[in-house]
PDB file of C-alpha atoms in Angstrom:
ATOM      1  CA  MET M   1     -10.325 -28.132 -59.567  1.00  0.00           C
ATOM      2  CA  SER M   2      -8.958 -24.718 -58.752  1.00  0.00           C
ATOM      3  CA  GLN M   3      -7.058 -24.071 -55.528  1.00  0.00           C
ATOM      4  CA  GLU M   4      -9.962 -22.064 -54.186  1.00  0.00           C
ATOM      5  CA  ASN M   5     -12.440 -24.927 -54.936  1.00  0.00           C
ATOM      6  CA  ALA M   6     -10.045 -27.471 -53.477  1.00  0.00           C
ATOM      7  CA  ALA M   7      -9.728 -25.453 -50.298  1.00  0.00           C
ATOM      8  CA  THR M   8     -13.540 -25.340 -49.848  1.00  0.00           C
ATOM      9  CA  ALA M   9     -14.373 -28.798 -51.133  1.00  0.00           C
ATOM     10  CA  GLY M  10     -16.177 -30.836 -48.519  1.00  0.00           C
ATOM     11  CA  THR M  11     -16.975 -27.853 -46.345  1.00  0.00           C
ATOM     12  CA  GLU M  12     -20.554 -27.151 -45.488  1.00  0.00           C
ATOM     13  CA  VAL M  13     -21.996 -23.731 -46.106  1.00  0.00           C
ATOM     14  CA  SER M  14     -23.424 -22.274 -42.902  1.00  0.00           C
ATOM     15  CA  VAL M  15     -27.038 -21.181 -42.637  1.00  0.00           C
ATOM     16  CA  TYR M  16     -25.642 -17.697 -42.023  1.00  0.00           C
ATOM     17  CA  GLU M  17     -23.966 -17.739 -45.439  1.00  0.00           C
ATOM     18  CA  ARG M  18     -26.931 -19.387 -47.190  1.00  0.00           C
ATOM     19  CA  ILE M  19     -29.340 -16.645 -46.069  1.00  0.00           C
ATOM     20  CA  GLY M  20     -26.998 -13.804 -47.086  1.00  0.00           C
ATOM     21  CA  GLY M  21     -25.002 -13.053 -43.937  1.00  0.00           C
ATOM     22  CA  ALA M  22     -25.053  -9.851 -41.956  1.00  0.00           C
ATOM     23  CA  ALA M  23     -27.291  -7.940 -44.338  1.00  0.00           C
ATOM     24  CA  THR M  24     -30.067 -10.553 -43.941  1.00  0.00           C
ATOM     25  CA  ILE M  25     -29.575 -10.734 -40.166  1.00  0.00           C
ATOM     26  CA  ASP M  26     -29.980  -6.940 -40.031  1.00  0.00           C
ATOM     27  CA  ARG M  27     -33.144  -7.076 -42.126  1.00  0.00           C
ATOM     28  CA  LEU M  28     -34.538  -9.997 -40.066  1.00  0.00           C
ATOM     29  CA  VAL M  29     -33.997  -8.238 -36.739  1.00  0.00           C
ATOM     30  CA  GLU M  30     -35.293  -4.874 -37.902  1.00  0.00           C
ATOM     31  CA  ASP M  31     -38.454  -6.503 -39.347  1.00  0.00           C
ATOM     32  CA  PHE M  32     -38.891  -8.619 -36.170  1.00  0.00           C
ATOM     33  CA  TYR M  33     -38.893  -5.567 -33.911  1.00  0.00           C
ATOM     34  CA  HIS M  34     -41.049  -3.629 -36.369  1.00  0.00           C
ATOM     35  CA  ARG M  35     -43.634  -6.355 -36.058  1.00  0.00           C
ATOM     36  CA  MET M  36     -43.354  -6.285 -32.294  1.00  0.00           C
ATOM     37  CA  ASP M  37     -43.907  -2.502 -32.436  1.00  0.00           C
ATOM     38  CA  THR M  38     -46.951  -2.720 -34.624  1.00  0.00           C
ATOM     39  CA  LEU M  39     -48.813  -5.987 -34.114  1.00  0.00           C
ATOM     40  CA  PRO M  40     -51.449  -5.873 -31.438  1.00  0.00           C
ATOM     41  CA  ASP M  41     -50.799  -9.473 -30.459  1.00  0.00           C
ATOM     42  CA  ALA M  42     -47.213  -8.549 -29.681  1.00  0.00           C
ATOM     43  CA  ALA M  43     -47.959  -5.484 -27.512  1.00  0.00           C
ATOM     44  CA  TYR M  44     -47.243  -7.301 -24.272  1.00  0.00           C
ATOM     45  CA  LEU M  45     -43.851  -8.503 -25.533  1.00  0.00           C
ATOM     46  CA  ARG M  46     -42.995  -5.025 -26.723  1.00  0.00           C
ATOM     47  CA  SER M  47     -43.842  -3.588 -23.287  1.00  0.00           C
ATOM     48  CA  LEU M  48     -41.139  -5.795 -21.729  1.00  0.00           C
ATOM     49  CA  HIS M  49     -38.418  -3.984 -23.664  1.00  0.00           C
ATOM     50  CA  ARG M  50     -36.982  -0.506 -23.280  1.00  0.00           C
ATOM     51  CA  PRO M  51     -38.497   2.194 -25.490  1.00  0.00           C
ATOM     52  CA  ASP M  52     -35.152   2.528 -27.358  1.00  0.00           C
ATOM     53  CA  LEU M  53     -34.442  -0.850 -28.998  1.00  0.00           C
ATOM     54  CA  THR M  54     -31.015   0.044 -30.342  1.00  0.00           C
ATOM     55  CA  GLU M  55     -29.032  -2.065 -27.855  1.00  0.00           C
ATOM     56  CA  THR M  56     -31.575  -4.920 -27.881  1.00  0.00           C
ATOM     57  CA  LYS M  57     -31.432  -5.110 -31.661  1.00  0.00           C
ATOM     58  CA  ASP M  58     -27.660  -5.135 -31.651  1.00  0.00           C
ATOM     59  CA  VAL M  59     -27.573  -8.021 -29.120  1.00  0.00           C
ATOM     60  CA  LEU M  60     -30.061 -10.060 -31.133  1.00  0.00           C
ATOM     61  CA  LYS M  61     -28.118  -9.480 -34.356  1.00  0.00           C
ATOM     62  CA  ARG M  62     -24.949 -10.656 -32.632  1.00  0.00           C
ATOM     63  CA  TYR M  63     -26.646 -13.705 -31.212  1.00  0.00           C
ATOM     64  CA  LEU M  64     -28.335 -14.713 -34.489  1.00  0.00           C
ATOM     65  CA  SER M  65     -25.121 -14.223 -36.399  1.00  0.00           C
ATOM     66  CA  GLU M  66     -23.374 -16.752 -34.206  1.00  0.00           C
ATOM     67  CA  TRP M  67     -26.433 -19.039 -33.694  1.00  0.00           C
ATOM     68  CA  LEU M  68     -26.782 -19.380 -37.491  1.00  0.00           C
ATOM     69  CA  GLY M  69     -23.129 -20.290 -38.035  1.00  0.00           C
ATOM     70  CA  GLY M  70     -21.728 -16.888 -38.794  1.00  0.00           C
ATOM     71  CA  PRO M  71     -19.076 -14.842 -37.012  1.00  0.00           C
ATOM     72  CA  LYS M  72     -18.839 -15.261 -33.284  1.00  0.00           C
ATOM     73  CA  LEU M  73     -20.068 -11.852 -32.280  1.00  0.00           C
ATOM     74  CA  TYR M  74     -22.089 -12.747 -29.134  1.00  0.00           C
ATOM     75  CA  THR M  75     -20.025 -15.053 -26.864  1.00  0.00           C
ATOM     76  CA  PRO M  76     -16.744 -13.080 -26.893  1.00  0.00           C
ATOM     77  CA  GLU M  77     -18.677 -10.048 -25.612  1.00  0.00           C
ATOM     78  CA  ARG M  78     -21.440 -11.634 -23.465  1.00  0.00           C
ATOM     79  CA  GLY M  79     -20.349 -15.194 -22.711  1.00  0.00           C
ATOM     80  CA  HIS M  80     -22.376 -18.331 -23.140  1.00  0.00           C
ATOM     81  CA  PRO M  81     -25.881 -17.369 -24.311  1.00  0.00           C
ATOM     82  CA  ARG M  82     -27.749 -19.277 -21.473  1.00  0.00           C
ATOM     83  CA  MET M  83     -30.920 -17.860 -23.103  1.00  0.00           C
ATOM     84  CA  ARG M  84     -33.371 -19.358 -20.628  1.00  0.00           C
ATOM     85  CA  GLN M  85     -31.390 -18.200 -17.640  1.00  0.00           C
ATOM     86  CA  ARG M  86     -31.024 -14.685 -19.066  1.00  0.00           C
ATOM     87  CA  HIS M  87     -34.760 -14.438 -19.489  1.00  0.00           C
ATOM     88  CA  MET M  88     -35.859 -16.075 -16.274  1.00  0.00           C
ATOM     89  CA  HIS M  89     -36.728 -12.703 -14.692  1.00  0.00           C
ATOM     90  CA  VAL M  90     -39.499 -12.338 -17.241  1.00  0.00           C
ATOM     91  CA  PRO M  91     -42.573 -14.568 -16.977  1.00  0.00           C
ATOM     92  CA  ILE M  92     -42.944 -16.338 -20.345  1.00  0.00           C
ATOM     93  CA  LYS M  93     -46.151 -18.222 -21.057  1.00  0.00           C
ATOM     94  CA  ALA M  94     -47.216 -20.159 -24.105  1.00  0.00           C
ATOM     95  CA  ALA M  95     -49.037 -17.144 -25.474  1.00  0.00           C
ATOM     96  CA  ASP M  96     -45.841 -15.084 -25.159  1.00  0.00           C
ATOM     97  CA  ARG M  97     -43.907 -17.779 -27.023  1.00  0.00           C
ATOM     98  CA  ASP M  98     -46.570 -17.743 -29.722  1.00  0.00           C
ATOM     99  CA  ALA M  99     -46.465 -13.945 -30.090  1.00  0.00           C
ATOM    100  CA  TRP M 100     -42.662 -14.020 -30.284  1.00  0.00           C
ATOM    101  CA  LEU M 101     -42.806 -16.741 -32.931  1.00  0.00           C
ATOM    102  CA  MET M 102     -45.492 -14.844 -34.894  1.00  0.00           C
ATOM    103  CA  CYS M 103     -43.207 -11.814 -35.147  1.00  0.00           C
ATOM    104  CA  MET M 104     -40.148 -13.937 -35.992  1.00  0.00           C
ATOM    105  CA  ARG M 105     -41.931 -16.070 -38.548  1.00  0.00           C
ATOM    106  CA  GLY M 106     -43.215 -12.999 -40.353  1.00  0.00           C
ATOM    107  CA  ALA M 107     -39.710 -11.516 -40.344  1.00  0.00           C
ATOM    108  CA  LEU M 108     -38.237 -14.805 -41.608  1.00  0.00           C
ATOM    109  CA  GLU M 109     -40.803 -14.956 -44.422  1.00  0.00           C
ATOM    110  CA  ASP M 110     -39.692 -11.517 -45.619  1.00  0.00           C
ATOM    111  CA  ALA M 111     -35.909 -11.935 -45.069  1.00  0.00           C
ATOM    112  CA  VAL M 112     -35.254 -15.535 -46.050  1.00  0.00           C
ATOM    113  CA  PRO M 113     -36.688 -16.457 -49.519  1.00  0.00           C
ATOM    114  CA  ASP M 114     -35.467 -20.088 -49.515  1.00  0.00           C
ATOM    115  CA  GLU M 115     -38.388 -22.077 -47.996  1.00  0.00           C
ATOM    116  CA  ARG M 116     -36.327 -25.069 -46.939  1.00  0.00           C
ATOM    117  CA  THR M 117     -33.777 -22.904 -45.129  1.00  0.00           C
ATOM    118  CA  ARG M 118     -36.513 -20.851 -43.573  1.00  0.00           C
ATOM    119  CA  GLN M 119     -38.316 -23.998 -42.330  1.00  0.00           C
ATOM    120  CA  GLY M 120     -35.090 -25.262 -40.753  1.00  0.00           C
ATOM    121  CA  ILE M 121     -34.547 -21.940 -38.928  1.00  0.00           C
ATOM    122  CA  ASP M 122     -38.224 -21.861 -37.875  1.00  0.00           C
ATOM    123  CA  ALA M 123     -38.024 -25.407 -36.430  1.00  0.00           C
ATOM    124  CA  ALA M 124     -34.928 -24.575 -34.431  1.00  0.00           C
ATOM    125  CA  MET M 125     -36.395 -21.226 -33.263  1.00  0.00           C
ATOM    126  CA  SER M 126     -39.633 -22.943 -32.270  1.00  0.00           C
ATOM    127  CA  ARG M 127     -37.762 -25.387 -30.032  1.00  0.00           C
ATOM    128  CA  LEU M 128     -35.780 -22.530 -28.497  1.00  0.00           C
ATOM    129  CA  ALA M 129     -38.917 -20.381 -27.959  1.00  0.00           C
ATOM    130  CA  ASP M 130     -40.702 -23.333 -26.325  1.00  0.00           C
ATOM    131  CA  TRP M 131     -37.782 -23.942 -24.041  1.00  0.00           C
ATOM    132  CA  MET M 132     -37.874 -20.273 -22.946  1.00  0.00           C
ATOM    133  CA  ARG M 133     -41.334 -20.741 -21.326  1.00  0.00           C
ATOM    134  CA  ASN M 134     -40.988 -20.517 -17.564  1.00  0.00           C
ATOM    135  CA  VAL M 135     -44.525 -20.305 -16.282  1.00  0.00           C
ATOM    136  CA  ALA M 136     -46.485 -23.435 -15.499  1.00  0.00           C
ATOM    137  CA  GLU M 137     -49.892 -23.377 -17.123  1.00  0.00           C
ATOM    138  CA  PRO M 138     -52.710 -25.840 -16.544  1.00  0.00           C
ATOM    139  CA  GLY M 139     -53.251 -28.143 -19.519  1.00  0.00           C
ATOM    140  CA  ILE M 140     -50.050 -27.059 -21.300  1.00  0.00           C
ATOM    141  CA  ALA M 141     -47.033 -29.385 -21.247  1.00  0.00           C
ATOM    142  CA  PRO M 142     -43.900 -27.993 -19.637  1.00  0.00           C
ATOM    143  CA  PRO M 143     -41.013 -26.850 -21.879  1.00  0.00           C
ATOM    144  CA  GLY M 144     -39.337 -29.680 -23.748  1.00  0.00           C
ATOM    145  CA  ALA M 145     -42.142 -32.145 -23.140  1.00  0.00           C
ATOM    146  CA  PRO M 146     -43.266 -34.261 -26.090  1.00  0.00           C
TER     147      PRO M 146
END
């Protein structure tokens, strides 16, 4: 075994590395916001953002990089993500969660060719998106409920 292989033996490859790193994160975020810009079902979500998405895209890229096991680009600059707390000023219903997931799933489909990896990311994002709901709705279980 070479020294390089010995040094990496037993280490797990992060999701960030498996999907192709920063280039894939860039493609994913750009496609996600393109979908939000163009899909009628995402119009309300898009209206919650500033017209210029430059900063928003940068923040999401930094967050996803770290969240998927890549470089820690988010917390050194912005602190602990506290995603639900950071979004509490925005009413988020089940339909909003679903629209967000629709955009993200489409972007994942285009950016992450490996189905197993994509399914793992989708499952984690689905849990996070559901946790972000902050509006009680009749007949819909609260966030985190089985």
